[in-house]
Coordinates of C-alpha atoms and ligand atoms in Angstrom, one line a residue:
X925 CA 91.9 91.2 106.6
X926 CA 93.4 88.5 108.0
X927 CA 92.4 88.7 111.5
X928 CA 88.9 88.9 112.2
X929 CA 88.0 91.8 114.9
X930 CA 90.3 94.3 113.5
X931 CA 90.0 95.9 109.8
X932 CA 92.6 95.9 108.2
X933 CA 94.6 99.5 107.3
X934 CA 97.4 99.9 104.5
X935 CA 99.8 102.8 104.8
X936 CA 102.8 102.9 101.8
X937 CA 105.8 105.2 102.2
X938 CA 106.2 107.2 98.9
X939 CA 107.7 110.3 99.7
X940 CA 111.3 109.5 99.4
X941 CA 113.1 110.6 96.0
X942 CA 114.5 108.2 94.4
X943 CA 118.0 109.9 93.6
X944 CA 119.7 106.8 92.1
X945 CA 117.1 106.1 89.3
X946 CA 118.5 109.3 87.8
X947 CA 115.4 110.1 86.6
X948 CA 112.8 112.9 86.5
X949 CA 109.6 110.3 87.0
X950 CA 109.6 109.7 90.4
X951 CA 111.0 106.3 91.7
X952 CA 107.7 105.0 92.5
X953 CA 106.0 105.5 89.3
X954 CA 108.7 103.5 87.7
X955 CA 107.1 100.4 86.1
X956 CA 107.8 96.6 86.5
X957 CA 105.7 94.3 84.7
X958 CA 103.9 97.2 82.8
X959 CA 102.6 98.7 86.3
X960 CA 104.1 101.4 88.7
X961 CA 106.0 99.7 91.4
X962 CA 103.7 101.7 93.7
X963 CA 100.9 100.1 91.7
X964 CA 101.8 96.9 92.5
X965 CA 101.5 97.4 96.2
X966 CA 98.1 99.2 96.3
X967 CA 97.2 96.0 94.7
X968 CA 98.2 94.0 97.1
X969 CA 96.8 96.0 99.5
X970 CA 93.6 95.4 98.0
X971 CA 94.1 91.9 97.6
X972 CA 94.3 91.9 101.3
X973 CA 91.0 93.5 101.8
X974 CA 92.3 96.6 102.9
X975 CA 89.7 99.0 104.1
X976 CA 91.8 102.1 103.8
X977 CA 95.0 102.8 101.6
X978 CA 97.1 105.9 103.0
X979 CA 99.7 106.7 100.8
X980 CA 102.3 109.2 101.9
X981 CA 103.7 111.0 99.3
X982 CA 106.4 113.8 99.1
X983 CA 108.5 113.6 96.2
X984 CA 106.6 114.3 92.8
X985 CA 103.0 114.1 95.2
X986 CA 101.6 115.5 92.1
X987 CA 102.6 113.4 89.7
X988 CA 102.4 110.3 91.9
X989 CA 98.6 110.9 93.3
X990 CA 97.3 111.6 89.8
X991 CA 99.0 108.2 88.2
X992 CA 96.9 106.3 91.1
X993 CA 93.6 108.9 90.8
X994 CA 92.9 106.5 87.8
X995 CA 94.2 102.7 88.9
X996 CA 96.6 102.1 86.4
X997 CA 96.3 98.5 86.7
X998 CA 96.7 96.5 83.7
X999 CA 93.9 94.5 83.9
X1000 CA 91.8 96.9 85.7
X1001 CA 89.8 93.5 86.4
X1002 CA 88.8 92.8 89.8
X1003 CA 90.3 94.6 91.9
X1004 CA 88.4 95.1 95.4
X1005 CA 86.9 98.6 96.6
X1006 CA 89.0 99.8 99.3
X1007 CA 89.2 103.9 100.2
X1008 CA 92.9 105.3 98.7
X1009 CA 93.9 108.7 100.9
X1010 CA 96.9 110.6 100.2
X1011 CA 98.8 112.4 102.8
X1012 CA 101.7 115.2 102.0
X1013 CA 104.7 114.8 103.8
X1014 CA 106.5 117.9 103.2
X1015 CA 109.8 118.2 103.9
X1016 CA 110.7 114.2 104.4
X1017 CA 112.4 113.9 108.0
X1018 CA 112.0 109.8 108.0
X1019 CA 110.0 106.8 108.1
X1020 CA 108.6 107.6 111.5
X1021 CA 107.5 111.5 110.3
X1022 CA 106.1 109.8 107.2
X1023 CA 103.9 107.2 109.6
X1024 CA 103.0 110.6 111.6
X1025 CA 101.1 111.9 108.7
X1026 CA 98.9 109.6 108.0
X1027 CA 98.0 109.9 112.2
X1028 CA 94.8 111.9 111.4
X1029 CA 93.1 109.9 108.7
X1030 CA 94.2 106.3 110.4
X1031 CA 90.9 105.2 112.5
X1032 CA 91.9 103.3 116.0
X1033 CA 89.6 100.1 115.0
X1034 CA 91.9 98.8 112.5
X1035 CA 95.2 96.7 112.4
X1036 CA 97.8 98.8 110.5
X1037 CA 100.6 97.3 108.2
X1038 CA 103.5 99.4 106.8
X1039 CA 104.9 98.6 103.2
X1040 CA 106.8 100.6 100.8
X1041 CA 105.9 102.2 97.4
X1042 CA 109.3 100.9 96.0
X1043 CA 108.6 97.2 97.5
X1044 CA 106.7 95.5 94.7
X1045 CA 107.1 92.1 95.0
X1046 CA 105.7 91.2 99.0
X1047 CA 103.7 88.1 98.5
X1048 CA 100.1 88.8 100.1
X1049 CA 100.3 85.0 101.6
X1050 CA 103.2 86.3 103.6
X1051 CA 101.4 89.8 104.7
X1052 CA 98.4 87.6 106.1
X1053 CA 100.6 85.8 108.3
X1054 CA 102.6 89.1 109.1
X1055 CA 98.8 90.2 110.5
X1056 CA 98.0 86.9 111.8
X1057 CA 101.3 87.3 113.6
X1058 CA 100.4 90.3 115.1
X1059 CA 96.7 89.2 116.3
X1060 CA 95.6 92.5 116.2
X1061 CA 97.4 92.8 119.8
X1062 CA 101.6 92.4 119.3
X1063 CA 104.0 94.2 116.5
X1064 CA 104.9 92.1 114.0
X1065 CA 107.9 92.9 112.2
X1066 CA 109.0 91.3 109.0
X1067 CA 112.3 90.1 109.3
X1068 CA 115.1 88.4 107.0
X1069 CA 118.1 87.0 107.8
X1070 CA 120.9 88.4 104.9
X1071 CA 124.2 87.6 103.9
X1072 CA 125.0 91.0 103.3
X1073 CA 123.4 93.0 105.8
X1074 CA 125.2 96.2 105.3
X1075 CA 122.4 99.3 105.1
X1076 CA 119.7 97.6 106.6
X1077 CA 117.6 98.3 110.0
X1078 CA 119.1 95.3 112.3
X1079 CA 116.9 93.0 114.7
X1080 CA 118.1 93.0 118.4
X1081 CA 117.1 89.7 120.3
X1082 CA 117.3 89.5 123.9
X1083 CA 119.0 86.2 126.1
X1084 CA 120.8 84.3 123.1
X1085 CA 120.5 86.7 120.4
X1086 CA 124.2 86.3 119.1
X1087 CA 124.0 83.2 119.2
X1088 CA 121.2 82.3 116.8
X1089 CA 118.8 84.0 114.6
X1090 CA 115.3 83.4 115.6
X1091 CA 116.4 83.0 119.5
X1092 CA 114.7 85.4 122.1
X1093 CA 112.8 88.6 122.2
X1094 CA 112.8 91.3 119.7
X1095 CA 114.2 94.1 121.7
X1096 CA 115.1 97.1 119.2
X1097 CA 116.1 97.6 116.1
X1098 CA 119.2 99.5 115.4
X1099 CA 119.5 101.3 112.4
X1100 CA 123.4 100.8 110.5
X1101 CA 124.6 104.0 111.0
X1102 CA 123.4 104.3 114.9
X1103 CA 124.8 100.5 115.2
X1104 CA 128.1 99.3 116.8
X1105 CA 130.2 96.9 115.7
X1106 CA 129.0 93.9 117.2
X1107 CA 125.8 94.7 116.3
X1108 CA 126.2 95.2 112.8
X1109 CA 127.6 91.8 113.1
X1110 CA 123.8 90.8 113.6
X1111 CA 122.4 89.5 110.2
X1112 CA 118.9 89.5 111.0
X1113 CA 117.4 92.8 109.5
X1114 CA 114.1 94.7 109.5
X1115 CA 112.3 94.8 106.3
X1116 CA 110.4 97.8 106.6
X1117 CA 107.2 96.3 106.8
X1118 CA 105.0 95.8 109.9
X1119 CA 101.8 95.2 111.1
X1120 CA 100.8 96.7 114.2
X1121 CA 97.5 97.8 116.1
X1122 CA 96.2 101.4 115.2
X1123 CA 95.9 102.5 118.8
X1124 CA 99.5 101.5 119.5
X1125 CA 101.4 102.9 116.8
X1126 CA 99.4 106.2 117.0
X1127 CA 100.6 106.5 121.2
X1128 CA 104.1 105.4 120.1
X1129 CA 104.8 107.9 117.0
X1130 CA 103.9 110.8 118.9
X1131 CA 106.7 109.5 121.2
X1132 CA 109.3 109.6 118.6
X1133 CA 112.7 111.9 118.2
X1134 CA 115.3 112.4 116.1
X1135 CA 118.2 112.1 118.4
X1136 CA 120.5 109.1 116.1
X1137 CA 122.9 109.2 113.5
X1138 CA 120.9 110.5 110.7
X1139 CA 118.7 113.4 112.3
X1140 CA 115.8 111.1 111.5
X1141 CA 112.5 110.1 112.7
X1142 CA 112.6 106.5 112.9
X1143 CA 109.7 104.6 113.0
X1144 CA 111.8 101.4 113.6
X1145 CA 112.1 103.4 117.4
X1146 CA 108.8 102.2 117.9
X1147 CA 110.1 98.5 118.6
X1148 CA 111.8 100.5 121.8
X1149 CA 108.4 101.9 122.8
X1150 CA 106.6 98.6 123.0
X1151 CA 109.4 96.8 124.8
X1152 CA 108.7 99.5 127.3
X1153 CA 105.1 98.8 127.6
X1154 CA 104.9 95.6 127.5
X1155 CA 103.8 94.9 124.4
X1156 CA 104.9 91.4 122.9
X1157 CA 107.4 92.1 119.7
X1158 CA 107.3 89.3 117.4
X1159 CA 109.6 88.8 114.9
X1160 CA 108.2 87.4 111.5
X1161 CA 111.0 85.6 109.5
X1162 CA 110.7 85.0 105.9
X1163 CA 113.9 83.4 103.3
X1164 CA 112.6 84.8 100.3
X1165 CA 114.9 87.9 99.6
X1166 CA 112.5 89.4 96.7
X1167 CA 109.3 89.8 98.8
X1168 CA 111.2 92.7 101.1
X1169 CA 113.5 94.2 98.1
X1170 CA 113.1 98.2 97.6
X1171 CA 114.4 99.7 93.9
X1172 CA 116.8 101.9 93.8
X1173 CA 118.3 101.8 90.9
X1174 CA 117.7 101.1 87.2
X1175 CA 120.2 97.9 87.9
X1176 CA 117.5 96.5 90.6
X1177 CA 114.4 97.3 88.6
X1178 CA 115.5 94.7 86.2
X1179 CA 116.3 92.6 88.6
X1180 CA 113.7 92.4 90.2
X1181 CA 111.5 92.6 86.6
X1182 CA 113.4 89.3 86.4
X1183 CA 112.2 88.0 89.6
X1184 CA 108.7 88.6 89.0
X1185 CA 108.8 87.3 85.2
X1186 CA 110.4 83.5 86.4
X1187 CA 108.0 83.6 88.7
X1188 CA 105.1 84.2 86.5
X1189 CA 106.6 81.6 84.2
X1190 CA 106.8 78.9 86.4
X1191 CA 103.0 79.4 87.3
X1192 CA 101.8 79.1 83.8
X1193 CA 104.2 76.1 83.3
X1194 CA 102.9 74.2 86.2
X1195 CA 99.1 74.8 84.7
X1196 CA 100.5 73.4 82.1
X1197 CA 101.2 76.5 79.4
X1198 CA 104.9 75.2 77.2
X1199 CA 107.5 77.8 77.4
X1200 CA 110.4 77.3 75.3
X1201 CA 112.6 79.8 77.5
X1202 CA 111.0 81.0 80.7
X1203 CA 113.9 83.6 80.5
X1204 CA 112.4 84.9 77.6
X1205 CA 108.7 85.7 78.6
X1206 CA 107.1 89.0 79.5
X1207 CA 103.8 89.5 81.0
X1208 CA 103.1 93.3 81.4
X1209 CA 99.6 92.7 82.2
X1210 CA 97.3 90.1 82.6
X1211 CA 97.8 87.0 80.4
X1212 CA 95.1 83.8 81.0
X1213 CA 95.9 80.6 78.9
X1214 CA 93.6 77.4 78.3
X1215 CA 94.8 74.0 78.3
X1216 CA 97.7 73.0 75.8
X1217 CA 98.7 76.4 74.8
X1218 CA 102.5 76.9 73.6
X1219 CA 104.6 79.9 73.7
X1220 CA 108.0 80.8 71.8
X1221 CA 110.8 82.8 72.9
X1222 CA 110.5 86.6 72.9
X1223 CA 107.3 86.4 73.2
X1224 CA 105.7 90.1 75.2
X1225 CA 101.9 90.5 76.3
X1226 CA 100.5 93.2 77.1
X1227 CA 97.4 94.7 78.5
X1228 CA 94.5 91.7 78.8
X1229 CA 95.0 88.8 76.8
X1230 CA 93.4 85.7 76.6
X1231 CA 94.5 82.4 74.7
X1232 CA 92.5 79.8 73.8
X1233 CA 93.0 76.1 74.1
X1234 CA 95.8 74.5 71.9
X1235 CA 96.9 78.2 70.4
X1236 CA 100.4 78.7 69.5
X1237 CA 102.4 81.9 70.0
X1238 CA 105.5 81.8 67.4
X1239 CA 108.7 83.8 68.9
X1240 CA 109.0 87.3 68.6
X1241 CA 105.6 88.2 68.9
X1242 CA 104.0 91.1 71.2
X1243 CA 100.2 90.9 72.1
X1244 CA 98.4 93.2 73.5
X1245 CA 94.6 93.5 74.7
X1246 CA 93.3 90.4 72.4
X1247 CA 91.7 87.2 72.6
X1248 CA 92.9 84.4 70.6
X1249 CA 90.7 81.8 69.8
X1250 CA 91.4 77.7 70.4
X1251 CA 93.6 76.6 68.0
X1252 CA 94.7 79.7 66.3
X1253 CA 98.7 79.8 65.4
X1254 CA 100.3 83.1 65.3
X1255 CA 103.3 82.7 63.5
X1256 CA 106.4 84.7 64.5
X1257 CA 107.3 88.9 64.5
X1258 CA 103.2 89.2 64.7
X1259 CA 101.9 92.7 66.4
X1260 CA 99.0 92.6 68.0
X1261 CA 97.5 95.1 70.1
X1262 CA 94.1 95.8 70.1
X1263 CA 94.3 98.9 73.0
X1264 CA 91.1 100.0 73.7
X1265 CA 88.6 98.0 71.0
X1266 CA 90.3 95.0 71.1
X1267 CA 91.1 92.6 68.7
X1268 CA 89.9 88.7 67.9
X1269 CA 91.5 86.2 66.2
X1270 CA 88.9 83.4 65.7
X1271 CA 89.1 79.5 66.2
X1272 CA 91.6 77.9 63.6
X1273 CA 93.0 81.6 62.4
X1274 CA 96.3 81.5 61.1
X1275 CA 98.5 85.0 61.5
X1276 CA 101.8 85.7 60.5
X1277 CA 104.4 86.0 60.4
X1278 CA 105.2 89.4 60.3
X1279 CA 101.5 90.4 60.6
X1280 CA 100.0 93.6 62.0
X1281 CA 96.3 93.3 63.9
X1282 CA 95.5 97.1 65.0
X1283 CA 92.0 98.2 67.4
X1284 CA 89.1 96.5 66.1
X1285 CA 90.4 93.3 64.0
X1286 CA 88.2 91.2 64.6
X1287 CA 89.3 87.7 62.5
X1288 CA 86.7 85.0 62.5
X1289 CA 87.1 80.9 62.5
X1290 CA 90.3 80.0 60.2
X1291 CA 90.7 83.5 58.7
X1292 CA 94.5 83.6 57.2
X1293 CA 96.3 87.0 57.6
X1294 CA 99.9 86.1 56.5
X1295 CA 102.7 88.6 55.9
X1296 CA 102.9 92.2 55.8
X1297 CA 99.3 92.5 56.1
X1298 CA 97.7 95.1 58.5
X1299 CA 94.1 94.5 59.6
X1300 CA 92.4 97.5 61.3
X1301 CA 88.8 97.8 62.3
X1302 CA 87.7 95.7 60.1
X1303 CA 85.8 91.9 60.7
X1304 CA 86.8 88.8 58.8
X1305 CA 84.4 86.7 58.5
X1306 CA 84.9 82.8 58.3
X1307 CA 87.7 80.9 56.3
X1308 CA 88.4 85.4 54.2
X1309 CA 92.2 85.1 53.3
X1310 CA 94.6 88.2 52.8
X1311 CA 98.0 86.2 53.0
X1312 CA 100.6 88.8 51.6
X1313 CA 101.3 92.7 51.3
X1314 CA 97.8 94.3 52.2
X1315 CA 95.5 96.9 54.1
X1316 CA 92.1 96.1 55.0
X1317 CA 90.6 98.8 57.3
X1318 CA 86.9 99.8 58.0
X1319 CA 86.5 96.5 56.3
X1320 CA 83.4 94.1 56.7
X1321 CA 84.9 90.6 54.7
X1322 CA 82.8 88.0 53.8
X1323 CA 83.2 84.1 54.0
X1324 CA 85.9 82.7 52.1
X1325 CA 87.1 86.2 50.5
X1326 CA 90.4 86.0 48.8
X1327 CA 92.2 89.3 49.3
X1328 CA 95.2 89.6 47.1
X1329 CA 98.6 90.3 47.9
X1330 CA 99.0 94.8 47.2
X1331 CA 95.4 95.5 47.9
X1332 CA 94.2 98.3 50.1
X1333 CA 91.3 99.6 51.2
X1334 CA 91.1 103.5 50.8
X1335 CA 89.1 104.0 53.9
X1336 CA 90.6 107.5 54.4
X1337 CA 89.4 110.9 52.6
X1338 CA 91.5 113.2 54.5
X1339 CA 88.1 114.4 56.8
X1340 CA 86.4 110.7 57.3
X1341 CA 86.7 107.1 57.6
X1342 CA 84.3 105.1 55.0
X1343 CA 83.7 101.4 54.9
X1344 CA 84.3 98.8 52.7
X1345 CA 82.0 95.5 52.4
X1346 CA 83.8 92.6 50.5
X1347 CA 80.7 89.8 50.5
X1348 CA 80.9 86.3 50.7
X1349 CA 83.1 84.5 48.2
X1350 CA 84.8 87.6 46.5
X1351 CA 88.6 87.7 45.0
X1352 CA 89.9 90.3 44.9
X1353 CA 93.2 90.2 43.0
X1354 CA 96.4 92.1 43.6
X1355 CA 97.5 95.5 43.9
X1356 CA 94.1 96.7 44.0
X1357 CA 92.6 99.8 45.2
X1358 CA 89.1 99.8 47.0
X1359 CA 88.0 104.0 47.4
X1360 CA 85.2 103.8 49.9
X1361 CA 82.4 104.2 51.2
X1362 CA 82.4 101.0 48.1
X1363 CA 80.9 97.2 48.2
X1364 CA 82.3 94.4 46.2
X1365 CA 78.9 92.1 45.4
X1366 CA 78.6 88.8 46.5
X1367 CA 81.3 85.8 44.3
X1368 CA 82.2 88.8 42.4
X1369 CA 85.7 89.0 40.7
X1370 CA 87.8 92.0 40.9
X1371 CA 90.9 92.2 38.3
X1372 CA 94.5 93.1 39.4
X1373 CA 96.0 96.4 39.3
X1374 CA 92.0 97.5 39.7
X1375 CA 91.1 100.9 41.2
X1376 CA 87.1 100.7 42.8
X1377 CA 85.4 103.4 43.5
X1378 CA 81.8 102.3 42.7
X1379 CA 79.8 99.4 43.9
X1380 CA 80.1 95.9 41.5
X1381 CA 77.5 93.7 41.2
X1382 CA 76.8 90.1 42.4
X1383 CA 79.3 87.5 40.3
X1384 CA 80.6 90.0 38.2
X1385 CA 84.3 90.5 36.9
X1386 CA 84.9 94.0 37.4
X1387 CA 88.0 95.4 35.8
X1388 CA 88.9 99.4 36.3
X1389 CA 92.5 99.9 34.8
X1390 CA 93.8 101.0 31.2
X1391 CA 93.3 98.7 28.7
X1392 CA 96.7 96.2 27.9
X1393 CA 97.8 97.4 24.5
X1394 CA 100.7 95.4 22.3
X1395 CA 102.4 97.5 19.5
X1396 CA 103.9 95.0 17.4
X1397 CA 107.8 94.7 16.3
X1398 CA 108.6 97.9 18.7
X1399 CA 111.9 99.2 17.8
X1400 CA 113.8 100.7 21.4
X1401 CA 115.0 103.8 20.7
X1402 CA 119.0 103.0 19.9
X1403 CA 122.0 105.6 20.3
Ligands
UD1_466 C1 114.3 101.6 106.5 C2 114.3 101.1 108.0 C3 115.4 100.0 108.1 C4 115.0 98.8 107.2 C5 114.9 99.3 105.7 C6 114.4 98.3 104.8 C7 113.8 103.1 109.2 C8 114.4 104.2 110.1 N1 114.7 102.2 108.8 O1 115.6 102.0 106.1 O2 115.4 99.5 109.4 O3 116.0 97.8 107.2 O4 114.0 100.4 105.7 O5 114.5 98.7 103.5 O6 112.7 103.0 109.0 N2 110.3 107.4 103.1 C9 109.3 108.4 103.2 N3 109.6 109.5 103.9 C10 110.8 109.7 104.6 C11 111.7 108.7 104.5 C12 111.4 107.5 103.8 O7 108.2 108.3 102.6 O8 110.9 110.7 105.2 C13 110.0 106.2 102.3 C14 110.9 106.0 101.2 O9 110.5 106.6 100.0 C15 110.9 104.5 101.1 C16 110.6 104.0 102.5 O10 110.1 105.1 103.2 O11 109.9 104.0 100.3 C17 111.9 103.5 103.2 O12 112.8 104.5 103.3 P1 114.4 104.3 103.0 O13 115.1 105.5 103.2 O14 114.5 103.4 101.8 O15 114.6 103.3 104.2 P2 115.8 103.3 105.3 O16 115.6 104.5 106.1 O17 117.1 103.2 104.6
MG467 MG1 116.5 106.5 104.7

């Protein structure tokens, strides 16, 4: 809350449908940047120390109040306490009807600021001055001067309004289809977002009609209300189109995806993070980098991810939910995700390329996974190596174990998951097949083409496979 006496209270607009998404998932559970556009505002609600959340839902309320029941964010880090309502608004009869539902659970303490669920990308700097502008005493309105106008809610100044944009009193705001002519030659329009005292906007909405164009409850009408008594109108100006643009449309989702991607690039170039393309960089969660860290194109992260100082991310890879250690290289088309368990690539690991780390990998300091090889709940420990064509899962590896290139663990029976232990200083050689619940002894030896299926001990060569037989002078069979 930016102004001291008054708490602060969020209420988001999420009852409209979303018709030109063309889709059955309601508009505001659409995602950008891995979260639901209506996500993102609820988090910046929070970030604002909201006390309350109200959002009004309509369309899909069902699907939309049970994707927030459980916060969806991405890092799920944190994220202030703050009380999330939802209010029905059943049939939708306009922004002002929306604001009217939220009436009963909206306390008259509290300063109240209007977004929209399919407005993702307001900057919280910009919302505390929005607040600050409205003192807990004036409407604020958030206002924009466009190009293109056409559509939007338009800002009518009193004395020398035509003549220049932030000049005089905000008077009204005329909606496009109620406006005439000259005043749709007015390029300064209402965002949609507002911050105004509780005990205000609660007098004016129960003031409100539907006499215009559209049949509609405006809550842009209110602007009128507060002219009439007296209450100071300020409008808020900001340049920055993105912070006030609403998706409606697959075509603007990207766009503003986009948006929100450059931007995120930027910050972790000016800490100090290489891109090689900040066009081709995706963050669909939350990404942290140490000092000296280098990424290459194509490059997606996912989830929570944490890089260590000096790593290096080839192109093409996608990372999810791990934490890569200083130093560690992960060279291109690697998959990483480590969902729920996680997964750890220790200091000075090598990975890749084309390497697969599932839940539970957990790679310790210079461990070598090179390619084709999937690691899968299983630890490495220390300098272990399985650089081509292999499967280590339910796997504890020792020190320095040399993996060969073909061998598996079969940690599967068809009922249970068994473990494999590989201790220190093993080989195993290629193509082999270890059938646990099985450990390979300490410096032991296993031969290629080897099947496993019962413990070996300490520093032995153990060899399970038919004998090599030579039949002298053999004659092929001839037509
Ligand atoms: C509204 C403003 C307009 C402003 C524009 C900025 C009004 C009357 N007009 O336009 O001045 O320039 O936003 O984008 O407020 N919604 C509901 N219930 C409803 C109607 C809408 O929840 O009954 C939600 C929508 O889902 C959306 C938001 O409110 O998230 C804004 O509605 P939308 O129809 O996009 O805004 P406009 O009326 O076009
Ligand atoms: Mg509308």
């Amino acid at each position: 809350m930016a102004d001291n006496t008054h708490p602060l209270d969020v209420v988001i607009m999420a009852a409209g449908k979303g018709t030109r998404m063309k889709s059955k998932l309601p508009k505001v559970l659409h995602r950008l940047a891995g979260r639901a556009l209506l996500q993102h505002v609820v988090d910046t609600a929070a970030t604002l120390l909201a006390r309350r959340v109200i959002v009004i839902t309509g369309h899909g309320a069902m699907e939309v109040e049970a994707a927030l029941a459980h916060p969806a964010r991405a890092s799920g880090t944190n994220t202030p306490q703050f009380e999330l309502k939802f209010v029905r608004q059943e049939p939708q009869l306009g922004t002002g009807h929306a604001v009217q539902q939220a009436v009963p659970v909206l306390p008259d303490d509290g300063i109240v600021v209007v977004l929209s669920g399919d407005v993702p990308l307001t900057q919280p700097d910009t919302l505390r001055q929005l607040i600050a502008a409205s003192g807990g005493a004036k409407l604020a309105l958030l206002t924009l001067a466009m190009a293109n106008p056409t559509g939007y809610g338009r800002i009518l100044r009193g004395g020398m309004a035509m003549q220049g944009a932030a000049q005089g009193n905000v008077l009204a705001i005329v909606e496009q289809k109620d406006a005439t002519d000259a005043q749709r030659q007015i390029t300064e329009i209402y965002s949609g977002i507002m911050a105004v005292p509780a005990v205000h906007l609660k007098k004016w909405l129960a003031r409100l009609d539907n006499k215009n164009a559209q049949g509609e409850f405006y809550l842009t009408d209110i602007v009128k209300f507060a002219v009439a008594d007296g209450v100071a109108v300020v409008g808020f100006k900001i340049d920055d189109e993105a912070q006030v643009a609403g998706v409606n449309s697959p075509v603007q989702l990207a766009e503003l995806e986009r948006v929100y991607q450059k931007r995120l690039a930027t910050q972790f170039m000016e800490q100090g993070v290489r891109l090689a393309d900040p066009a081709r960089f995706d963050v669909r969660g939350d990404l942290h980098c140490a000092q000296d860290v280098s990424i290459d194109v194509n490059c997606v992260f996912e989830g929570n991810v944490s890089l260590g100082e000096g790593v290096k991310i080839g192109a093409n890879c996608v990372i999810a939910n791990a934490v890569i250690e200083a130093g560690a290289v992960i060279h291109p088309f690697t998959h990483i995700d480590g969902e729920k368990a996680g997964v750890t690539v220790g200091a000075g690991a090598l990975v890749g390329p084309f390497s697969r780390l599932r839940p539970g990998a957990r790679l310790g300091p210079e461990v070598h996974v090179g390619n084709f090889v999937e690691v899968k709940n299983s630890t490495l420990a220390k300098g272990a190596k399985a650089n081509h064509l292999a499967y280590l899962g339910d796997a504890v590896v020792g020190e320095r174990v040399n993996y060969g290139a073909g061998s598996i663990t079969a940690n599967y029976d068809g009922a249970f998951k068994h473990t494999t232990v590989i201790e220190a200083d093993v080989h195993i050689g290629s193509n082999c097949v270890l059938v646990a619940p099985v450990t390979i002894g300490a410096g032991g030896t296993v031969g290629g083409g080897s099947t496993i299926t019962k413990d070996t001990p300490a520093g032995a060569l153990s060899v399970a496979r038919g004998k090599q037989v030579s039949i002298a002078n053999w004659k092929r069979p001839a037509k």
